PDB file of C-alpha atoms in Angstrom:
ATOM      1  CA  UNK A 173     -61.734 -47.485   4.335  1.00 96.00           C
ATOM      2  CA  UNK A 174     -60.684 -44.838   1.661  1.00 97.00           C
ATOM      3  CA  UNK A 175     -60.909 -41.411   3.328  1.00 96.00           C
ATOM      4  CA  UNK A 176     -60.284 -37.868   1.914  1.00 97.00           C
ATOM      5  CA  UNK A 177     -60.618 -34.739   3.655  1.00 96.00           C
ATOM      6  CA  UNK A 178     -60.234 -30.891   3.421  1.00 96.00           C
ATOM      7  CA  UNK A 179     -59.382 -28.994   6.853  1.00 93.00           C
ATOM      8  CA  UNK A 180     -60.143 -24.991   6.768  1.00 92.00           C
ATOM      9  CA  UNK A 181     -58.466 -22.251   9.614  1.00 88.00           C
ATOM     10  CA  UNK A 182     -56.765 -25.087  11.149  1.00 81.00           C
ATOM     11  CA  UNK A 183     -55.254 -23.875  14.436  1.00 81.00           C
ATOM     12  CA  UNK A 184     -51.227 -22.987  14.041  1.00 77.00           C
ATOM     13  CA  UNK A 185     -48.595 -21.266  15.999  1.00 75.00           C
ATOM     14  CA  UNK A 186     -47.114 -18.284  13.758  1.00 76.00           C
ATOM     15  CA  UNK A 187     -44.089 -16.778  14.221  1.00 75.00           C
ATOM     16  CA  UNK A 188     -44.488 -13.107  15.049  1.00 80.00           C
ATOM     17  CA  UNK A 189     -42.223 -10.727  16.100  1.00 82.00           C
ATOM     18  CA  UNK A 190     -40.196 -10.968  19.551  1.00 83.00           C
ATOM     19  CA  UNK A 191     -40.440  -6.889  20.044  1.00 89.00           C
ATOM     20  CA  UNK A 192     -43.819  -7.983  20.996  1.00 87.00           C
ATOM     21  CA  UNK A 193     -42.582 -10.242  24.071  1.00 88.00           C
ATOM     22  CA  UNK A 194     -43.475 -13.191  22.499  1.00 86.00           C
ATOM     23  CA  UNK A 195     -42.620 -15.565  19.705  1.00 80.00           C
ATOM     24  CA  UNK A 196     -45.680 -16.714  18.723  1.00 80.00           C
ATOM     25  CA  UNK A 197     -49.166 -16.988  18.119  1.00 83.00           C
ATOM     26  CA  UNK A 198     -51.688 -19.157  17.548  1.00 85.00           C
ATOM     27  CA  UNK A 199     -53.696 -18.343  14.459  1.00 83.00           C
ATOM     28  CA  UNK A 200     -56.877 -19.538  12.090  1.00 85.00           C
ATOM     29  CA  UNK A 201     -55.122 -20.130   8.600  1.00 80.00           C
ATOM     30  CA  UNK A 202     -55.084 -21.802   5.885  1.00 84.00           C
ATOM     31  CA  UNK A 203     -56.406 -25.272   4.405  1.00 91.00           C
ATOM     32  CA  UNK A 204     -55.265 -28.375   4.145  1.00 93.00           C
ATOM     33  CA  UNK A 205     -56.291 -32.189   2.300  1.00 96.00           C
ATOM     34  CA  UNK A 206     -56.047 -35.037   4.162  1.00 95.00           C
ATOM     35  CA  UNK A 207     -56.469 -38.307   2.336  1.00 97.00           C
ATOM     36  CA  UNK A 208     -55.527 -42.161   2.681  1.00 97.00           C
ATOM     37  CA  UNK A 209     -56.712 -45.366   2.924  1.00 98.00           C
ATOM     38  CA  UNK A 210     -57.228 -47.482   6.753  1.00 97.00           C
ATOM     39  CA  UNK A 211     -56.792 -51.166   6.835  1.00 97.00           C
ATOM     40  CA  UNK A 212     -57.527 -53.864   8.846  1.00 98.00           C
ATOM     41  CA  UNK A 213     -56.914 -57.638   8.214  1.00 97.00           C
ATOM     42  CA  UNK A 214     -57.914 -60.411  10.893  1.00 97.00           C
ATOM     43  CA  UNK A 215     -56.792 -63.786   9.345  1.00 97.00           C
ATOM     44  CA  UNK A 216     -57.063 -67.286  11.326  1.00 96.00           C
ATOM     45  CA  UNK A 217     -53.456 -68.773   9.835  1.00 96.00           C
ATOM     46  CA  UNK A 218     -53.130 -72.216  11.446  1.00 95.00           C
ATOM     47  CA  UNK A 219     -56.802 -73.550  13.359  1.00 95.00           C
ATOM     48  CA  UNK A 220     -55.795 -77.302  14.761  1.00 94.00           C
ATOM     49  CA  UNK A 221     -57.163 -79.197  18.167  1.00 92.00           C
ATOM     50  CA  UNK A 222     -53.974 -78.286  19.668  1.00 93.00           C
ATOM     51  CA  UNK A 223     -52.139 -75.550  17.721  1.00 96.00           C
ATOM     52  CA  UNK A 224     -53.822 -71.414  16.454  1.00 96.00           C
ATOM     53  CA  UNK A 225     -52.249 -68.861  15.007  1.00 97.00           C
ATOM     54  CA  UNK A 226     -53.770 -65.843  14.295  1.00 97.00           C
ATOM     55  CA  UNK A 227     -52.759 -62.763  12.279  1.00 97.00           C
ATOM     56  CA  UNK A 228     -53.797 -59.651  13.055  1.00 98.00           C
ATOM     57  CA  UNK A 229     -52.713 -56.178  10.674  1.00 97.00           C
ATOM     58  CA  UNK A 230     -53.965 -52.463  11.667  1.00 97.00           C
ATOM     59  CA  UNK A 231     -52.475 -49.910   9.139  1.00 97.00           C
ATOM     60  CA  UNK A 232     -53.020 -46.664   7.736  1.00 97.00           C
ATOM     61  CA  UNK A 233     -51.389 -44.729   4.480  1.00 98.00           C
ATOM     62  CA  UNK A 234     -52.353 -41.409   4.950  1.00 97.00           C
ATOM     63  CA  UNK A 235     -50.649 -37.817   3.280  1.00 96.00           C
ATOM     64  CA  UNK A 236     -52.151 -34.352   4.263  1.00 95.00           C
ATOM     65  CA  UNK A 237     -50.638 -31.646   1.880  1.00 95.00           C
ATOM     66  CA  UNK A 238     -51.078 -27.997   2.291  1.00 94.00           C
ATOM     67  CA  UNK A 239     -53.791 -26.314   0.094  1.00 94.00           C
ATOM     68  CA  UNK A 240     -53.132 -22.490   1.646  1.00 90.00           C
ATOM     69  CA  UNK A 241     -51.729 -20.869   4.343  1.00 87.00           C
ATOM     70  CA  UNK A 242     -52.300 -16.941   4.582  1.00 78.00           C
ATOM     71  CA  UNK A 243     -52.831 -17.606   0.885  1.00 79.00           C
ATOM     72  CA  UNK A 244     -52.554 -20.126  -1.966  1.00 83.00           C
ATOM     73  CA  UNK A 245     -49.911 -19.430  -4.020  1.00 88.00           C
ATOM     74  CA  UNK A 246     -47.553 -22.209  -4.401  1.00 88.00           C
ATOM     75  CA  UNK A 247     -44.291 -21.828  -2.468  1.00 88.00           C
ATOM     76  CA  UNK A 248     -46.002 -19.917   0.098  1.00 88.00           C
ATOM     77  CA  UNK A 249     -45.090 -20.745   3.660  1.00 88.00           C
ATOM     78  CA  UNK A 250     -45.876 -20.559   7.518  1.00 85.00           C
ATOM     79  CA  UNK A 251     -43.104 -21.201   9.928  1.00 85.00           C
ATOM     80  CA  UNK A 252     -44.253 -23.267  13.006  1.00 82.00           C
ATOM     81  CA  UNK A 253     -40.673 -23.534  14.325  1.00 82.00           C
ATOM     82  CA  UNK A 254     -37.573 -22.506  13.907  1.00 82.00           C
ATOM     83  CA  UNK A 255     -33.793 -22.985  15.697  1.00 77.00           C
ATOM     84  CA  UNK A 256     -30.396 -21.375  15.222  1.00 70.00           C
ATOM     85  CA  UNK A 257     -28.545 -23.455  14.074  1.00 75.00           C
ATOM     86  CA  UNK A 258     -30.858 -26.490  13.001  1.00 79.00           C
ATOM     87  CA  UNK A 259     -33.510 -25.183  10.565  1.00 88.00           C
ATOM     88  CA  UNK A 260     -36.869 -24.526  10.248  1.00 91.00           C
ATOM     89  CA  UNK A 261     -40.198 -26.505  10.284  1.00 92.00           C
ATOM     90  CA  UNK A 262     -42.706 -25.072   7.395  1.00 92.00           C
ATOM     91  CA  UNK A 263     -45.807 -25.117   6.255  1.00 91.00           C
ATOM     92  CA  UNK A 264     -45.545 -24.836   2.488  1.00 94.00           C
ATOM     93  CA  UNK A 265     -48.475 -24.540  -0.006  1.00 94.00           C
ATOM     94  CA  UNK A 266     -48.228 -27.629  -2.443  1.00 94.00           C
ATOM     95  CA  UNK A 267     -46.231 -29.828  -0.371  1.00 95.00           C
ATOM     96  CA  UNK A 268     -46.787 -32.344   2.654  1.00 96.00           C
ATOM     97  CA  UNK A 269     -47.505 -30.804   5.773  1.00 94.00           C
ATOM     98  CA  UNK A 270     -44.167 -30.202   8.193  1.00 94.00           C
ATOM     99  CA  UNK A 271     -41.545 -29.744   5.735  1.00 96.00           C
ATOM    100  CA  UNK A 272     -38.034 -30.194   7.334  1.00 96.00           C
ATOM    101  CA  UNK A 273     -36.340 -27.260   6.243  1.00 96.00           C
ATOM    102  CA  UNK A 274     -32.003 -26.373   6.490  1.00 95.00           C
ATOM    103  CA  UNK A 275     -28.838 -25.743   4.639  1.00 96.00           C
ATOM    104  CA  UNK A 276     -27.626 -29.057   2.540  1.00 96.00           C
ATOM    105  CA  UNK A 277     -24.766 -29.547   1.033  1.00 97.00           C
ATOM    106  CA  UNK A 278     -23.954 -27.663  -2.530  1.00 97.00           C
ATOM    107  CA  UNK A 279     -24.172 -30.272  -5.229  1.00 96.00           C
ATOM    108  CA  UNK A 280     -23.719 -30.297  -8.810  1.00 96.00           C
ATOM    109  CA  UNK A 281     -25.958 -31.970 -11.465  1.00 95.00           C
ATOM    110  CA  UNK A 282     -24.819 -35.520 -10.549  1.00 95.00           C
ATOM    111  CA  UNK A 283     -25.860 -35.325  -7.210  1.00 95.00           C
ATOM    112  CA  UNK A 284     -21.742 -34.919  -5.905  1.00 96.00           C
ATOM    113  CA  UNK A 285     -20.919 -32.415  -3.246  1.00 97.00           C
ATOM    114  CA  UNK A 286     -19.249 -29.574  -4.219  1.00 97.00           C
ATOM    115  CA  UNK A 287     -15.535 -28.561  -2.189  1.00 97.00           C
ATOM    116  CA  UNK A 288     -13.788 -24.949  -1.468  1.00 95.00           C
ATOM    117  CA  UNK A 289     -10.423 -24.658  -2.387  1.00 94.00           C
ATOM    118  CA  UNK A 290      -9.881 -25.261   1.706  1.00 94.00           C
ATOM    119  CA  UNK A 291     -11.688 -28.713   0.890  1.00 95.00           C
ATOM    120  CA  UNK A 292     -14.421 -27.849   3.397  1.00 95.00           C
ATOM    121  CA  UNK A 293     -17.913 -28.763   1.741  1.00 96.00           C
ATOM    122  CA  UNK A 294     -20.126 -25.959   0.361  1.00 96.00           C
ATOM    123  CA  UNK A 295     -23.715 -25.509   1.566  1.00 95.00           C
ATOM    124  CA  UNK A 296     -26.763 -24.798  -0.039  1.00 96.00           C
ATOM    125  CA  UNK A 297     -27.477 -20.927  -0.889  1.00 95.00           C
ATOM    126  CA  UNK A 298     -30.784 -21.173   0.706  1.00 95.00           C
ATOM    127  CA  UNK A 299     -32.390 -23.392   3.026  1.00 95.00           C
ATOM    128  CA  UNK A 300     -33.463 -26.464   0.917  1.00 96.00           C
ATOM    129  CA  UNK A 301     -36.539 -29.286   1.907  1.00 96.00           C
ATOM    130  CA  UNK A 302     -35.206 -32.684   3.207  1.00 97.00           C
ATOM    131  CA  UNK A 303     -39.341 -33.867   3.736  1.00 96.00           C
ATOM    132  CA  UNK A 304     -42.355 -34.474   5.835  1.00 97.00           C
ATOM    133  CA  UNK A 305     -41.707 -35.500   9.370  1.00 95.00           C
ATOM    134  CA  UNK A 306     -44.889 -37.005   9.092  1.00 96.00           C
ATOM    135  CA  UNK A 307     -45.052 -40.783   8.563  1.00 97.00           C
ATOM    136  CA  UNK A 308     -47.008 -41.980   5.548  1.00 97.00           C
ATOM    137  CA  UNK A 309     -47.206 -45.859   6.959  1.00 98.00           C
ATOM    138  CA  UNK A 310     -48.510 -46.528  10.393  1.00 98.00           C
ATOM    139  CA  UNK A 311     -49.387 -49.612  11.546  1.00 98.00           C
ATOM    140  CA  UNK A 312     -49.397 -52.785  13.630  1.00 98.00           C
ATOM    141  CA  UNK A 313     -48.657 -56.414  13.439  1.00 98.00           C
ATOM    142  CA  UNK A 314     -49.977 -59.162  15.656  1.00 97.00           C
ATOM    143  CA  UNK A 315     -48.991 -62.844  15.729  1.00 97.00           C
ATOM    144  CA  UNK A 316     -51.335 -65.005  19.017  1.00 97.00           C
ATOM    145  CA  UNK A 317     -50.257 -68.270  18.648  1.00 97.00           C
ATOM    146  CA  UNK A 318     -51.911 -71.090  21.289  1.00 97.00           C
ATOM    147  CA  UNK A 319     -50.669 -74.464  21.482  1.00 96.00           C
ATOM    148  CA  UNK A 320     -52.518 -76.700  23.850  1.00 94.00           C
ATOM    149  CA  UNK A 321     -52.800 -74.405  27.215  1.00 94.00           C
ATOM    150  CA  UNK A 322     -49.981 -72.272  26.537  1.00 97.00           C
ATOM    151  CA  UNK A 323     -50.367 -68.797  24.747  1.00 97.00           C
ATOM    152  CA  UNK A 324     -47.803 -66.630  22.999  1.00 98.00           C
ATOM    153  CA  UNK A 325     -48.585 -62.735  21.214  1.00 97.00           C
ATOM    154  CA  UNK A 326     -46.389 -60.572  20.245  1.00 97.00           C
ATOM    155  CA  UNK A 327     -46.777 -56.931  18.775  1.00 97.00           C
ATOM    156  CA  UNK A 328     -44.438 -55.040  16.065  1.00 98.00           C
ATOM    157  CA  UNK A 329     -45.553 -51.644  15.524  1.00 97.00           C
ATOM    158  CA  UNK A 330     -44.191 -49.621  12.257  1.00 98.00           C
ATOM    159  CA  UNK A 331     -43.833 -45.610  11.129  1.00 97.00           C
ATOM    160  CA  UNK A 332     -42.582 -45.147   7.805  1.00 98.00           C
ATOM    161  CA  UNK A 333     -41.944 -42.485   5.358  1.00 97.00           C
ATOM    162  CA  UNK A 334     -41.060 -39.277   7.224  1.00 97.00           C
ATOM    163  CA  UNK A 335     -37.967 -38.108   8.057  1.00 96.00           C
ATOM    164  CA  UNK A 336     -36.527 -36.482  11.497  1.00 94.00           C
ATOM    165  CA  UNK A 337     -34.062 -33.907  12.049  1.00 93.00           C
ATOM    166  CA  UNK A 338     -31.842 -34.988  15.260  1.00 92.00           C
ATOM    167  CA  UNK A 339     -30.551 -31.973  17.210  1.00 90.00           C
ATOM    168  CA  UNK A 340     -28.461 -34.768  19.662  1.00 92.00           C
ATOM    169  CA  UNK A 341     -26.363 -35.974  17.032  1.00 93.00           C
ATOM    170  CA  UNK A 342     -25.891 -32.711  15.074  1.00 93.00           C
ATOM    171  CA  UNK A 343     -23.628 -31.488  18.277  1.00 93.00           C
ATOM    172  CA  UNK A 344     -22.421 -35.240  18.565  1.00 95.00           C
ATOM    173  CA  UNK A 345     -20.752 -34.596  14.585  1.00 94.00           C
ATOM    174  CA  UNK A 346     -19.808 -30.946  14.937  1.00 92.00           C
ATOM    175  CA  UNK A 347     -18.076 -32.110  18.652  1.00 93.00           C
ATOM    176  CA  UNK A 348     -16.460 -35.186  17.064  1.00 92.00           C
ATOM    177  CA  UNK A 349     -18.483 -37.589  18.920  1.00 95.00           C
ATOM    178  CA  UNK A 350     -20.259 -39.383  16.005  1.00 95.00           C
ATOM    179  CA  UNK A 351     -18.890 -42.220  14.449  1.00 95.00           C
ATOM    180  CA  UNK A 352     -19.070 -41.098  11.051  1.00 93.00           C
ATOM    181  CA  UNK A 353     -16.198 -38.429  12.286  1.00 93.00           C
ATOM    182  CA  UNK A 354     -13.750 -41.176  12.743  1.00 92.00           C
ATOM    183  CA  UNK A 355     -12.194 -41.022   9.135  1.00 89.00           C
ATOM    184  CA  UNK A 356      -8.999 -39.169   8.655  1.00 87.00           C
ATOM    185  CA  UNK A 357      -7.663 -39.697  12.432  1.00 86.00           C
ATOM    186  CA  UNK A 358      -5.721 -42.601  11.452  1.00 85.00           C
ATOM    187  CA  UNK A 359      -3.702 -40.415   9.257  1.00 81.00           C
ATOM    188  CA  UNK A 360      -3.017 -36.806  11.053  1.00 84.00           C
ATOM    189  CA  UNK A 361      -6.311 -35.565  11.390  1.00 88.00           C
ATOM    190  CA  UNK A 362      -6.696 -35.002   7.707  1.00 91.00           C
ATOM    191  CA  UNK A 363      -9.499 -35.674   5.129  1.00 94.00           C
ATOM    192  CA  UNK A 364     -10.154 -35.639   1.927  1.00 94.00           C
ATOM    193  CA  UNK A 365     -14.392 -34.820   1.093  1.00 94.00           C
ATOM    194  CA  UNK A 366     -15.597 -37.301  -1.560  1.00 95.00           C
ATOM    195  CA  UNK A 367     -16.819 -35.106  -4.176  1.00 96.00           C
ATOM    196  CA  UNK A 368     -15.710 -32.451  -7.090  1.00 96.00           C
ATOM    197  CA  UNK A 369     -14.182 -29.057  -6.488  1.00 95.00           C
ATOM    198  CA  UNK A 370     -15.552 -26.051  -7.735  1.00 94.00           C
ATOM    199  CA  UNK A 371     -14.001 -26.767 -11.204  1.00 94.00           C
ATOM    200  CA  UNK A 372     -16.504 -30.134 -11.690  1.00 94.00           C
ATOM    201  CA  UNK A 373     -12.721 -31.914 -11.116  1.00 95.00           C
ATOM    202  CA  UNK A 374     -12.916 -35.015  -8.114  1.00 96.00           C
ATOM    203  CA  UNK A 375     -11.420 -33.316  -4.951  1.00 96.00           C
ATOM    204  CA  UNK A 376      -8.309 -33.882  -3.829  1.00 95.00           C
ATOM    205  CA  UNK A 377      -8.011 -31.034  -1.248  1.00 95.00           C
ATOM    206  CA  UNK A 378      -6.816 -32.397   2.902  1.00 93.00           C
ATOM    207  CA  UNK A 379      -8.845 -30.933   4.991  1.00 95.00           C
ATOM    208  CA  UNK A 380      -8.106 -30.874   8.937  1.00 94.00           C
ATOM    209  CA  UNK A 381     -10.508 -33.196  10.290  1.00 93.00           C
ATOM    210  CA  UNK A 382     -12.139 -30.684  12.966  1.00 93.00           C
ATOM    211  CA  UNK A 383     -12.979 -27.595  11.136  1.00 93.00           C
ATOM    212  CA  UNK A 384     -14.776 -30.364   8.602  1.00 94.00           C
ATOM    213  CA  UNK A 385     -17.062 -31.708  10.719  1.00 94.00           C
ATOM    214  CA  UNK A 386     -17.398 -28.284  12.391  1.00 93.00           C
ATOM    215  CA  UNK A 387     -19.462 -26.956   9.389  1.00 93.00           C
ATOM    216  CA  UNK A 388     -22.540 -28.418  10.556  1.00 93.00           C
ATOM    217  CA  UNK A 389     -22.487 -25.208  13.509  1.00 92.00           C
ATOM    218  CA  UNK A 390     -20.023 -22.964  11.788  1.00 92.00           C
ATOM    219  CA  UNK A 391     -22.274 -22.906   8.401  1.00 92.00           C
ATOM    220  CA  UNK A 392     -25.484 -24.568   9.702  1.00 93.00           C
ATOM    221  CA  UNK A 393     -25.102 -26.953   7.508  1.00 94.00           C
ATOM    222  CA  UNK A 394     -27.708 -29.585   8.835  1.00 95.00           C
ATOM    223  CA  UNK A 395     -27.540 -32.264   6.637  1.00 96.00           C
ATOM    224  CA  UNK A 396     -25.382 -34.937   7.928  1.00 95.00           C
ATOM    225  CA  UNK A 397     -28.269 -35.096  10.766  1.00 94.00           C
ATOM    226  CA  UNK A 398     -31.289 -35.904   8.649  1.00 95.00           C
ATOM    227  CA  UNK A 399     -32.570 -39.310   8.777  1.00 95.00           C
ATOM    228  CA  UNK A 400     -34.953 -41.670   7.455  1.00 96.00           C
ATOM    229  CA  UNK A 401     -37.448 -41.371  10.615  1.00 96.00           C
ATOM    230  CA  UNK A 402     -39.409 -44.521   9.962  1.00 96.00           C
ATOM    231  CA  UNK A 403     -39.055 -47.767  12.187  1.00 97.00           C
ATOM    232  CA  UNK A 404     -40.340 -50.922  13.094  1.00 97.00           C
ATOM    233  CA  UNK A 405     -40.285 -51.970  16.785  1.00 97.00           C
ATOM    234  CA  UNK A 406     -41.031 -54.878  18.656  1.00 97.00           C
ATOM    235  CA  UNK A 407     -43.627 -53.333  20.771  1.00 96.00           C
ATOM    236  CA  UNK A 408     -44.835 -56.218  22.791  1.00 96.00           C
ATOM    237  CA  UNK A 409     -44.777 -59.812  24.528  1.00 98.00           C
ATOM    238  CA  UNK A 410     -47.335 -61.841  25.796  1.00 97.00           C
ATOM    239  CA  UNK A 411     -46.872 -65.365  27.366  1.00 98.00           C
ATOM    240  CA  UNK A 412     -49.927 -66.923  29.226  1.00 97.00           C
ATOM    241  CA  UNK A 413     -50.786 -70.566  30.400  1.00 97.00           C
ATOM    242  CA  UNK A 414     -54.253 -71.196  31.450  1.00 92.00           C
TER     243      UNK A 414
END
């Protein structure tokens, strides 16, 4: 099945403002195009006296982008939620709906973070898009296999293509809990970023190991907790004997 579909005064929670006693509110705004394409494949592998497999696939590829909010310029944005310290979750005309929004890291034209002359890494001047946190691939996979009176199934189920912003292990890096902290403690706590200074020459600046990783609170700097949000998981197992 192909499938596409426009959405009008969808129901959202808008931020208002807190001298009212509250938050938010829900609202009637804005449109929004859903479209994609649903699958389903049913497919008799193996059929013997004694021996069947089957093969069973369920999936869907689906992207809803944002048409308008209070309006449709492009850039133009709803927040649905927000936190201190770990950004902001938008609703921006012209993208995919939920944008992941926070402070990255400053980098130049090659992609290489950019270092202070304390060789602490640089953030973003403004709060930058890391993606949807909506998957674009979901879907199932089922295997039934019978051989004489004995029965196996088993069921891997798949997200792919958003991404996921994970509030446990930003305070697990800016703590020194996370594994990708243990660099530089072999060595006197120090660190050197891997990257260019603000002079486009590579960085050669120690930093102390704690106030590196501290960033993440001290400038927001969410980054190092984004993550590809998609997964496959072995969802089920069946074994029967009749």
């Amino acid at each position: 099945a192909v499938y596409r579909k426009v959405t009008k005064d969808q129901i959202v929670a808008a931020q208002i403002s807190d001298a009212s006693g509250f938050t938010n509110t829900l609202i009637n705004s804005g449109k929004s195009r859903t479209q994609g394409i649903e699958l389903l494949i049913n497919y008799g592998v193996i059929k013997k006296d004694n021996f069947q497999w089957n093969f069973i696939l369920n999936g869907s590829y689906n992207i809803t982008r944002i048409l308008s909010v209070i309006n449709d310029i492009p850039g133009g944005r709803l927040t649905t939620g927000t936190h201190v310290f770990n950004g902001e979750l938008r609703q921006v005309v012209g993208q995919e709906m939920s944008q992941i929004y926070g402070f990255g890291y400053l980098r130049n034209a090659n992609g290489q973070i950019i270092y202070g002359a304390n060789g602490l890494p640089r953030r973003t001047p403004d709060l930058i898009s890391f993606g949807s946190a909506l998957p674009k691939w979901v879907g199932g996979i089922t295997n039934n296999f019978k051989y004489k009176d004995l029965s196996l199934s088993f069921l891997i189920d798949f997200k792919l293509g958003n991404k996921m912003l994970s509030g446990t292990n930003f305070n697990a890096i800016r703590h020194g809990l996370h594994k990708m902290t243990l660099p530089g403690r072999e060595n006197g706590y120090k660190i050197v970023g891997v990257g260019v200074n603000e002079n486009g020459e590579p960085n050669t600046v120690q930093a102390n190991v704690q106030p590196f990783w501290e960033v993440v609170r001290s400038q927001a700097l969410v980054e190092p907790a984004v993550y590809n949000g998609g997964y496959w998981k072995l969802r089920q197992i069946t074994i029967g004997y009749n």
